mmCIF file of C-alpha atoms in Angstrom:
data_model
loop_
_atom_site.group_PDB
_atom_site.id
_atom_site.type_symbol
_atom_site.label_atom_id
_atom_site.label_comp_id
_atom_site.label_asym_id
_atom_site.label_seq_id
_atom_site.Cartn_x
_atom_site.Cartn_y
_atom_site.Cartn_z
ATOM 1 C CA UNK A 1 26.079 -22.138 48.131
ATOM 2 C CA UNK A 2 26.393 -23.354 44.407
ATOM 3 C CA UNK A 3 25.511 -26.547 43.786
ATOM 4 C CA UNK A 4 28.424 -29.069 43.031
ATOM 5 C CA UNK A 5 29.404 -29.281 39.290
ATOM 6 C CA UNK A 6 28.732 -33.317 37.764
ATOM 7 C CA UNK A 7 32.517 -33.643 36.291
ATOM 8 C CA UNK A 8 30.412 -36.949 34.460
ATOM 9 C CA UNK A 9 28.054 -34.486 32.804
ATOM 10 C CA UNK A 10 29.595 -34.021 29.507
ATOM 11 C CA UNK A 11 28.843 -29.633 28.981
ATOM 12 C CA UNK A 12 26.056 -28.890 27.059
ATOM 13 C CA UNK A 13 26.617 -27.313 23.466
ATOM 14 C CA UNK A 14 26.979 -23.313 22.980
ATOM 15 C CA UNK A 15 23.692 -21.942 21.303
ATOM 16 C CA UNK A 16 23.552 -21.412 18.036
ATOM 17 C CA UNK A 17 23.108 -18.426 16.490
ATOM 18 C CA UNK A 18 19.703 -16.882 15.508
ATOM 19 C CA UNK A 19 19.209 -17.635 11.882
ATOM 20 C CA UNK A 20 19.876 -14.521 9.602
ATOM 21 C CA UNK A 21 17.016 -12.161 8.730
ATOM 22 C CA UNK A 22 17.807 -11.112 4.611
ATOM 23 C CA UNK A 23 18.538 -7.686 4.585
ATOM 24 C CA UNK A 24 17.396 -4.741 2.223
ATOM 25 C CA UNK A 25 18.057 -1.493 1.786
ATOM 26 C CA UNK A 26 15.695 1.509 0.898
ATOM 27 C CA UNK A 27 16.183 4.708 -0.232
ATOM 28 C CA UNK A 28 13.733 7.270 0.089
ATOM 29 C CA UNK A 29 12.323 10.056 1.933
ATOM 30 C CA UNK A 30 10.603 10.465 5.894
ATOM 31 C CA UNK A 31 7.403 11.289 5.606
ATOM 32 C CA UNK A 32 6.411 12.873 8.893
ATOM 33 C CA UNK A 33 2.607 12.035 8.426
ATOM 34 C CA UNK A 34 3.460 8.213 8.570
ATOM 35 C CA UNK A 35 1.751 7.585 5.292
ATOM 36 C CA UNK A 36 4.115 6.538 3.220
ATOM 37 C CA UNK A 37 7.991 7.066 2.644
ATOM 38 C CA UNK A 38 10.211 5.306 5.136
ATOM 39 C CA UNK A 39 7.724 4.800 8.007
ATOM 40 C CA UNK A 40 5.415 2.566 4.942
ATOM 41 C CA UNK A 41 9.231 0.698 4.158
ATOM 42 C CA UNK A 42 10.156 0.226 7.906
ATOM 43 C CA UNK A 43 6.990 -1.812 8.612
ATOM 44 C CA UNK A 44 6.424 -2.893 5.176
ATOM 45 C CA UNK A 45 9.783 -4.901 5.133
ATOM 46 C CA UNK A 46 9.769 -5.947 8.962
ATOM 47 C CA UNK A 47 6.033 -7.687 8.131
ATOM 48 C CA UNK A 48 8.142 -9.206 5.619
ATOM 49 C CA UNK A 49 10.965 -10.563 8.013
ATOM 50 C CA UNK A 50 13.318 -8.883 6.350
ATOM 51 C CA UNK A 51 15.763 -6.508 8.700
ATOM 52 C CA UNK A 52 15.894 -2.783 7.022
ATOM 53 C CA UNK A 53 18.721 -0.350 6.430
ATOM 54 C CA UNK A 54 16.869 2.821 5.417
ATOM 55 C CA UNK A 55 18.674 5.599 3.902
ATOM 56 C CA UNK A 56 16.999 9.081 4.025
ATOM 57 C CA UNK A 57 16.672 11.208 1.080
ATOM 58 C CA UNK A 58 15.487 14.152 2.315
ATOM 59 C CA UNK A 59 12.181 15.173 3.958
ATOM 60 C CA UNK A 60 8.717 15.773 2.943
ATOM 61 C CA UNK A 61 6.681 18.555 4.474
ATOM 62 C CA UNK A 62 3.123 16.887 4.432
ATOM 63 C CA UNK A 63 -0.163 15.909 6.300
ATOM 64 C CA UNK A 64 -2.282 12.852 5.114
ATOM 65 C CA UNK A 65 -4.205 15.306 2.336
ATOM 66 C CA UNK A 66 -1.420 16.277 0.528
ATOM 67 C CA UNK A 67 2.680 16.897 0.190
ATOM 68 C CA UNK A 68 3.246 20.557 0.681
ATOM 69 C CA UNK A 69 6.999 20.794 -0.039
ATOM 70 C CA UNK A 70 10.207 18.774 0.345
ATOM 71 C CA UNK A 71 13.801 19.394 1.451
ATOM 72 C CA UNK A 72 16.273 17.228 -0.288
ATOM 73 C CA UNK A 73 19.553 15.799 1.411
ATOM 74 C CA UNK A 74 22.858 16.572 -0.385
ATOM 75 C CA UNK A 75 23.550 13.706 -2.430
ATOM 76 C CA UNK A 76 27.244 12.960 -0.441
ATOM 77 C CA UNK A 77 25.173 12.818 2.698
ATOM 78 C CA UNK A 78 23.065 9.981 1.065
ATOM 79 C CA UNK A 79 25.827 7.963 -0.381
ATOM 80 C CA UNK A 80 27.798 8.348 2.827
ATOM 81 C CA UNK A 81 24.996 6.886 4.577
ATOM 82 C CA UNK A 82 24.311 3.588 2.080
ATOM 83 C CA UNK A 83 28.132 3.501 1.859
ATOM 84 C CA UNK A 84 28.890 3.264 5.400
ATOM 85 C CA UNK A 85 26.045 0.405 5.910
ATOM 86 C CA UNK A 86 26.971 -1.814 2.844
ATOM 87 C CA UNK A 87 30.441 -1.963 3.798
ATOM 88 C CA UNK A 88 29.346 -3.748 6.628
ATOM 89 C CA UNK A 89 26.010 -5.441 6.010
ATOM 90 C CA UNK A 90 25.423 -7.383 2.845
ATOM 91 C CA UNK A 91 21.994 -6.919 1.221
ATOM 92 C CA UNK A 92 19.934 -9.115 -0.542
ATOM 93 C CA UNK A 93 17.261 -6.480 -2.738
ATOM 94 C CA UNK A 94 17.705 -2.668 -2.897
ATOM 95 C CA UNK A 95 14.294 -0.129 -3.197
ATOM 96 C CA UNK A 96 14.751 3.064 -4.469
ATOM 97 C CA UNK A 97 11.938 5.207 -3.942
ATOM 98 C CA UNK A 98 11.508 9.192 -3.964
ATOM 99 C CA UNK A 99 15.237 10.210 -4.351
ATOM 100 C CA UNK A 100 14.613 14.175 -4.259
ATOM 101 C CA UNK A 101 16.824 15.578 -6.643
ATOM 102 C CA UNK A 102 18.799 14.344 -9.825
ATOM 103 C CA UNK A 103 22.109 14.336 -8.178
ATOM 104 C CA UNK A 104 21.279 12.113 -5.543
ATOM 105 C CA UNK A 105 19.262 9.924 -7.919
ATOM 106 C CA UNK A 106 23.237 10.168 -9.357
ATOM 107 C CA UNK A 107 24.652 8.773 -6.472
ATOM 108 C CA UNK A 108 22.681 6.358 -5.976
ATOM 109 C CA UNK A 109 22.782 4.781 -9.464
ATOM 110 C CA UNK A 110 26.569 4.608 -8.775
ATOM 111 C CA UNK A 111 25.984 2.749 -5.311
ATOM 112 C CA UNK A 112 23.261 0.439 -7.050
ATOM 113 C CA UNK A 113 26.096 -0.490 -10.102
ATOM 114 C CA UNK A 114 28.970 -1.450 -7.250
ATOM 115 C CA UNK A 115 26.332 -4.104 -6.385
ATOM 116 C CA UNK A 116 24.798 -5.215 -9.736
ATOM 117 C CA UNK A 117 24.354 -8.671 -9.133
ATOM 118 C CA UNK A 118 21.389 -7.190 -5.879
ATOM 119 C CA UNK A 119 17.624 -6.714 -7.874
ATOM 120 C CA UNK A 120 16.962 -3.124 -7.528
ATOM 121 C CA UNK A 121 12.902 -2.349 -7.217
ATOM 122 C CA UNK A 122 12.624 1.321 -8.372
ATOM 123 C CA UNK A 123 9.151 3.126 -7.160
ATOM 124 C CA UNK A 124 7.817 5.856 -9.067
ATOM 125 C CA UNK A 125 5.513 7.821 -6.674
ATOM 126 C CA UNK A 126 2.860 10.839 -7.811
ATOM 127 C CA UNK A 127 4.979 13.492 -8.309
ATOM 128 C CA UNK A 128 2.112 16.263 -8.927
ATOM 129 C CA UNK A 129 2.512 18.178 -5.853
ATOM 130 C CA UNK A 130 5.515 19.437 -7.719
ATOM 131 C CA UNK A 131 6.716 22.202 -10.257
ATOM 132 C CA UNK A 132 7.104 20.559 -13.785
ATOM 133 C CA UNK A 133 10.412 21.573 -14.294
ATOM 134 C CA UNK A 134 11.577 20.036 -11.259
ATOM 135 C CA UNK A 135 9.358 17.012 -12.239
ATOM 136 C CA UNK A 136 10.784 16.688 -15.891
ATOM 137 C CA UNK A 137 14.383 17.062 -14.628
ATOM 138 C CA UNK A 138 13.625 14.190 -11.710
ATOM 139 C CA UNK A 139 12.206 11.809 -14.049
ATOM 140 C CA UNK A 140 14.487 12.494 -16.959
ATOM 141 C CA UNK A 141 17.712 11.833 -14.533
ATOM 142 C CA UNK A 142 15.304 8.492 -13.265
ATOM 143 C CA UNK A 143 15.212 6.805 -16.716
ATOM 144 C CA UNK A 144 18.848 7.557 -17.386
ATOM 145 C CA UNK A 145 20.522 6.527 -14.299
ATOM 146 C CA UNK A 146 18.188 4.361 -12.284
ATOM 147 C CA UNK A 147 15.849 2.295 -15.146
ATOM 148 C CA UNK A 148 19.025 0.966 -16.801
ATOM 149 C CA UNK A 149 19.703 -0.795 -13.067
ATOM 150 C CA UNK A 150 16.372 -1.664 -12.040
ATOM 151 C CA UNK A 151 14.708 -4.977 -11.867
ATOM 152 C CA UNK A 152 11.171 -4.503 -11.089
ATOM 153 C CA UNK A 153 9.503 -1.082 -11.843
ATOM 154 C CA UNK A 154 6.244 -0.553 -9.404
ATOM 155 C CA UNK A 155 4.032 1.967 -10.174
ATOM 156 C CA UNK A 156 0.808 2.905 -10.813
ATOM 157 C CA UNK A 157 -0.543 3.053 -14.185
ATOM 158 C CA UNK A 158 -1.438 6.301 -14.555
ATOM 159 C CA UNK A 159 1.612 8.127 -13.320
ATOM 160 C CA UNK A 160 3.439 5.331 -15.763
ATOM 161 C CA UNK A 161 1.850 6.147 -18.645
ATOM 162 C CA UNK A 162 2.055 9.767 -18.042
ATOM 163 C CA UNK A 163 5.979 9.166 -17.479
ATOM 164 C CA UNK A 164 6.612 6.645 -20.135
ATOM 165 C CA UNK A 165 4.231 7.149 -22.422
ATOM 166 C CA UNK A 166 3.771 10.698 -22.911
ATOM 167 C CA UNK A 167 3.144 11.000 -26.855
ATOM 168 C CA UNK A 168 0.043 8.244 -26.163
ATOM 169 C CA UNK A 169 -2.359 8.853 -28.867
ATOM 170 C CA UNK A 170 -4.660 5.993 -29.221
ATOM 171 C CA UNK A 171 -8.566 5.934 -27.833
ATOM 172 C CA UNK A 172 -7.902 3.927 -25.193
ATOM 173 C CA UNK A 173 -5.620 3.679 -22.032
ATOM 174 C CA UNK A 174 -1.873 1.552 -22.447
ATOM 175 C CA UNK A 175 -2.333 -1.700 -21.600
ATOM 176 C CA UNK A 176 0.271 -3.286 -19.345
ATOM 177 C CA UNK A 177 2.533 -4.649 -21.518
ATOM 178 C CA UNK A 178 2.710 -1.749 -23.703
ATOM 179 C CA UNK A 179 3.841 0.060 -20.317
ATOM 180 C CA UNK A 180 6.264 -2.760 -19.601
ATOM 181 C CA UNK A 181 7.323 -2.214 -23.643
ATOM 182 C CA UNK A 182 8.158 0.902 -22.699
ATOM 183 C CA UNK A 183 10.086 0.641 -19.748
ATOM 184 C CA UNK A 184 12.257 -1.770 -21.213
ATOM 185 C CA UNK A 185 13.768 0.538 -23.672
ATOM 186 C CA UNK A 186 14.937 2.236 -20.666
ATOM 187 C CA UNK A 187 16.665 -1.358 -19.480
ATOM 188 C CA UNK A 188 14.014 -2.687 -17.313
ATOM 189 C CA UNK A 189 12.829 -6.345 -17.690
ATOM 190 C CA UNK A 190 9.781 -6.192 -15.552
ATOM 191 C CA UNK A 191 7.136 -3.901 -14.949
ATOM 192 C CA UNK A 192 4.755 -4.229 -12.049
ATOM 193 C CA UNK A 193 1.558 -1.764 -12.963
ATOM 194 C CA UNK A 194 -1.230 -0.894 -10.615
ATOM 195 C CA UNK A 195 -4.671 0.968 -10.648
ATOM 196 C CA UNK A 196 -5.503 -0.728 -13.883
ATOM 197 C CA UNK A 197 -9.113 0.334 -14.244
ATOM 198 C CA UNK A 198 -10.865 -3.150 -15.512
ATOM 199 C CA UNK A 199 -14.596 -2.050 -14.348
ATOM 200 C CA UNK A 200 -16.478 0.263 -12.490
ATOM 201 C CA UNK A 201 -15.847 -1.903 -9.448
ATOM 202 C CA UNK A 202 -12.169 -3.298 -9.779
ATOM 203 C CA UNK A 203 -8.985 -2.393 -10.273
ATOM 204 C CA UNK A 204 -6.283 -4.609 -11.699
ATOM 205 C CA UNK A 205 -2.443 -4.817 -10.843
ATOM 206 C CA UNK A 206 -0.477 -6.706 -13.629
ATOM 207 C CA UNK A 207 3.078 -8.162 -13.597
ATOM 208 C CA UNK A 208 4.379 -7.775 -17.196
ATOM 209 C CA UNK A 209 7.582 -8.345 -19.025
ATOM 210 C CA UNK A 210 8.044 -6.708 -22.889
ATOM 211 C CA UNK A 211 6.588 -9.737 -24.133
ATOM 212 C CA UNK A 212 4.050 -10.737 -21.745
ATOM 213 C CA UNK A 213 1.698 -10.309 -18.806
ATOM 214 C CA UNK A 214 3.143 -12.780 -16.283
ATOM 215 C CA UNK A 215 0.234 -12.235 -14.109
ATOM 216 C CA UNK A 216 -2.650 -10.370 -13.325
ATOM 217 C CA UNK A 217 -4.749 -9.981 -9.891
ATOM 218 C CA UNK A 218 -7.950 -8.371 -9.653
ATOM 219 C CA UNK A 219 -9.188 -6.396 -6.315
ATOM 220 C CA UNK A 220 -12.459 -5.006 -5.450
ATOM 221 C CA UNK A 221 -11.801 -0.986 -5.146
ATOM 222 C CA UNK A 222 -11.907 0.347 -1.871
ATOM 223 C CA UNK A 223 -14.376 3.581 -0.945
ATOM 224 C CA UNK A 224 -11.176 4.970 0.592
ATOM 225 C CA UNK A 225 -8.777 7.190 -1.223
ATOM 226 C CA UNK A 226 -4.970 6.271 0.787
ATOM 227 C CA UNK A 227 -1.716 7.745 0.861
ATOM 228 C CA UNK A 228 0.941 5.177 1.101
ATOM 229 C CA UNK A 229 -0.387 2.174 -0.942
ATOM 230 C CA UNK A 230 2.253 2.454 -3.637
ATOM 231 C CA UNK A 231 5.101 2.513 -1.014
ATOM 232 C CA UNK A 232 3.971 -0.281 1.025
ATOM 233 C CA UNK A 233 3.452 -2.378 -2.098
ATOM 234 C CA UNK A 234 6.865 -1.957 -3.439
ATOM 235 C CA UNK A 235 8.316 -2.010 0.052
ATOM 236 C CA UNK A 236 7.097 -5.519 0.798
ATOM 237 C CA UNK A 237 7.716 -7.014 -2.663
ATOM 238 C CA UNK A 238 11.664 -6.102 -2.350
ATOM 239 C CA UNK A 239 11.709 -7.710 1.211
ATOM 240 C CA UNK A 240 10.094 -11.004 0.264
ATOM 241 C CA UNK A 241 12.385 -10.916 -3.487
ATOM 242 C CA UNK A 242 15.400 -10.398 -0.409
ATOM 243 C CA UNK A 243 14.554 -13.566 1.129
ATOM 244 C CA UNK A 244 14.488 -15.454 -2.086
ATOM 245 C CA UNK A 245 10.973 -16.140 -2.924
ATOM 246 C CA UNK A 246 10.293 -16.069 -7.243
ATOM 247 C CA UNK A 247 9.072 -13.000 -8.919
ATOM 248 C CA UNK A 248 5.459 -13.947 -9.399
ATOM 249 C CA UNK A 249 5.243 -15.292 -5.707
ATOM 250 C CA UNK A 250 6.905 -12.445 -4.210
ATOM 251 C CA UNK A 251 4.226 -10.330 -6.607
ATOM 252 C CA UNK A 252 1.305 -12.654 -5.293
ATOM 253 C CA UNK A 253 2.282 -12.202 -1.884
ATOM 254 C CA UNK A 254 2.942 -8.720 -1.694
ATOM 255 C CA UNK A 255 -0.325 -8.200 -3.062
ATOM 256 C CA UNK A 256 -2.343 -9.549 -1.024
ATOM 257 C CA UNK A 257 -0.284 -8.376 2.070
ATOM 258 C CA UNK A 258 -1.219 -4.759 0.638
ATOM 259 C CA UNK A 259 -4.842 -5.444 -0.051
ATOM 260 C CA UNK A 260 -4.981 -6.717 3.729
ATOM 261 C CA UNK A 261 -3.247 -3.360 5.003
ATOM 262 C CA UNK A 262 -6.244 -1.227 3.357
ATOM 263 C CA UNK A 263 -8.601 -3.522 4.252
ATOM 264 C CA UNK A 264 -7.586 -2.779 8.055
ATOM 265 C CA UNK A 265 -6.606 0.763 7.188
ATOM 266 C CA UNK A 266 -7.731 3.482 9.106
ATOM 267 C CA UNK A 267 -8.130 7.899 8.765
ATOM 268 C CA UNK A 268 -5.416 9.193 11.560
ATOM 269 C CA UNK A 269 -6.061 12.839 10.412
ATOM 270 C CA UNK A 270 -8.332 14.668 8.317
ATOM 271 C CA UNK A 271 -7.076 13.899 5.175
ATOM 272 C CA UNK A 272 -6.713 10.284 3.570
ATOM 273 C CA UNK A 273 -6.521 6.929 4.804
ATOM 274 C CA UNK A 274 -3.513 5.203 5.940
ATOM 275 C CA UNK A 275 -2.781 1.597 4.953
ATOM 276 C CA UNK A 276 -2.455 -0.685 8.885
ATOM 277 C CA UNK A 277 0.600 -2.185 7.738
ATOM 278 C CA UNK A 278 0.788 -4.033 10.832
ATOM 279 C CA UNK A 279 -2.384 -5.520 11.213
ATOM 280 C CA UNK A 280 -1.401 -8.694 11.624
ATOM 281 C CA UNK A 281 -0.247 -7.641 15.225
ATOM 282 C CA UNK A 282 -3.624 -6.332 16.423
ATOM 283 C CA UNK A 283 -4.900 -10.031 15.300
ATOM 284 C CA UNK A 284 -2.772 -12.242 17.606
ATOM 285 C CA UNK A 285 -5.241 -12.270 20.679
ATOM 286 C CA UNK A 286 -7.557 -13.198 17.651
ATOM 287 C CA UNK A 287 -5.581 -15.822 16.154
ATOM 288 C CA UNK A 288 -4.322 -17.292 19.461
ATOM 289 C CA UNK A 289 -8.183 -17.927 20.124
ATOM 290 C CA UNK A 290 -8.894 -19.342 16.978
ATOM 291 C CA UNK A 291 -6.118 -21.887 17.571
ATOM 292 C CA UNK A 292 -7.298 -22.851 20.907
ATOM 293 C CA UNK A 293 -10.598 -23.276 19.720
ATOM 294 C CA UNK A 294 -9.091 -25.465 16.726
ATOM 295 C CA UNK A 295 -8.800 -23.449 13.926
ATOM 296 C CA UNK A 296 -5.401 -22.750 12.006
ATOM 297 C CA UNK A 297 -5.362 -19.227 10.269
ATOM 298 C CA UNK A 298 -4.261 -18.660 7.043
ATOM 299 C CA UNK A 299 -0.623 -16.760 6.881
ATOM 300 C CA UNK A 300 -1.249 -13.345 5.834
ATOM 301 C CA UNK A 301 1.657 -14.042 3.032
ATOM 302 C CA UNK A 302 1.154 -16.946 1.564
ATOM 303 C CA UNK A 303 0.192 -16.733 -2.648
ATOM 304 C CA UNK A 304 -1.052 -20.996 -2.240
ATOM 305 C CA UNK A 305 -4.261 -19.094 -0.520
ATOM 306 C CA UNK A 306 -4.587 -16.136 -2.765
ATOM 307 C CA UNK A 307 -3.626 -17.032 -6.351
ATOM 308 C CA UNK A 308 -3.254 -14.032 -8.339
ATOM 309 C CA UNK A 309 -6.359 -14.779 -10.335
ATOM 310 C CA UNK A 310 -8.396 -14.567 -7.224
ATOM 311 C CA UNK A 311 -10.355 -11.145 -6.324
ATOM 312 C CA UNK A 312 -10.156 -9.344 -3.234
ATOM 313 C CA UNK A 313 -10.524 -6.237 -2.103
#
């Protein structure tokens, strides 16, 4: 038998709703070796606390060593997909990563311009594995149709200056903001450059605008050679843009949340390492003793603990 209802007991309130995790969506390809691609967005962006619509591109055939081919998506298949999900979601950041062919890049410049008031973080991966005429035509149709849109360019500086820069005739290497000089004629306002060789020992990643270097963070150079770093560093800097933190502290933070991942990253096959993008699960029996014991960790995002003029790894 129930127990008799208290008609003096005024009801209790309805929860409330969960508060609203900002949303992003990514376009680029699966990557069946879990390097990089979606599977680096997925848990890039989650880590972030941001809730993902990912929109596949196509598919790469490739192990951790190296990309061996890729199939492409028709380009209606890809807008159907983002189409379908932004009619019904709102989104706070967009990432478009490896598109696979000019005519999707196409399509999605067109979805990206229906929403122009969303920052767009374009990735430019390594694109080596592939014929040069496919790789002129990609990155010709890239600086026409997805630059003009694009509020943060990520890549690293190499495959930058190769793109942008290709007439480069001085003794030594671009320097950010010439890269970031360069990128702006295409429409772009910032420029996020990695793989800056400063020594033997470090590598520098530099935040630059046409007529500055915003920031710059310095990072000791792993042993390791990854697959995935570029991904999961452009991944988690649209996420924590989504959920409204500045550009310099999303940079900061997203960072050091990628310098952490290689730190803990690990060799699945028998090719390159893998960034752990979710370490900070395996470390909450760790951190659940350290707070019994007293101590508070650090949060694995926060820029106040890791200014970007610290060095770490």
């Amino acid at each position: 038998m129930s127990d008799p209802i208290d008609l003096n007991t005024p009801p209790s309130a309805p929860p409330s709703p969960p508060a609203s995790l900002p949303c992003v969506m990514t376009f680029n390809a699966n990557d069946p070796s879990g390097a990089g691609g979606l599977s680096a967005d997925l848990t890039a962006m989650s880590s972030a606390s941001a809730h993902v619509l990912p929109v596949v591109t196509g598919t790469y055939v490739r192990d951790t060593s190296e990309v061996r081919d890729f199939f492409a998506f028709d380009e209606d298949a890809v807008a159907e997909q983002a189409r379908c999900a932004l009619e019904d979601i709102p989104v706070h950041a967009i990432k478009v990563g490896f598109a696979g062919s000019p005519e999707t890049l196409s399509a999605i410049a067109e979805i990206t311009s229906d929403y122009a008031e969303v920052p767009v973080i374009a990735y430019m991966p390594d694109l080596s594995w592939w014929n040069e005429v496919d790789i002129e035509t990609y990155l010709d149709a890239f600086a026409d149709l997805v630059l003009p849109q694009t509020t943060v360019l990520v890549g690293n500086h190499s495959t930058l200056c190769r793109w942008l820069l290709p007439d480069w005739e001085a003794d030594r290497p671009p320097l950010a903001r010439e890269v970031a000089q360069a990128a702006a004629q295409h429409g772009v306002p910032y420029t996020l450059v990695t793989g800056f060789n400063a020594a033997d020992q470090f590598i520098e990643s530099h935040l630059a605008s046409p007529e500055t270097v915003l920031a710059t963070a310095r990072y000791e150079r792993f042993e390791a050679t990854f697959s995935g770093a570029g991904d999961t560093l452009s991944a988690a800097l649209c996420a924590l843009l989504a959920s409204g933190i500045d550009l310099q502290g999303a940079c900061a933070e997203a960072l050091t949340y990628l310098d952490q991942c290689l730190d803990a990253g690990f060799q699945p096959g028998m090719g390159h390492a893998v960034p752990d993008r979710l370490f900070w699960a395996h470390d909450e029996a760790d951190d659940a003793a350290a707070e019994d014991a007293g101590d508070s960790p650090d949060s694995t995002l926060d820029s106040d603990h890791f200014p970007l003029d610290t060095t770490r790894h």
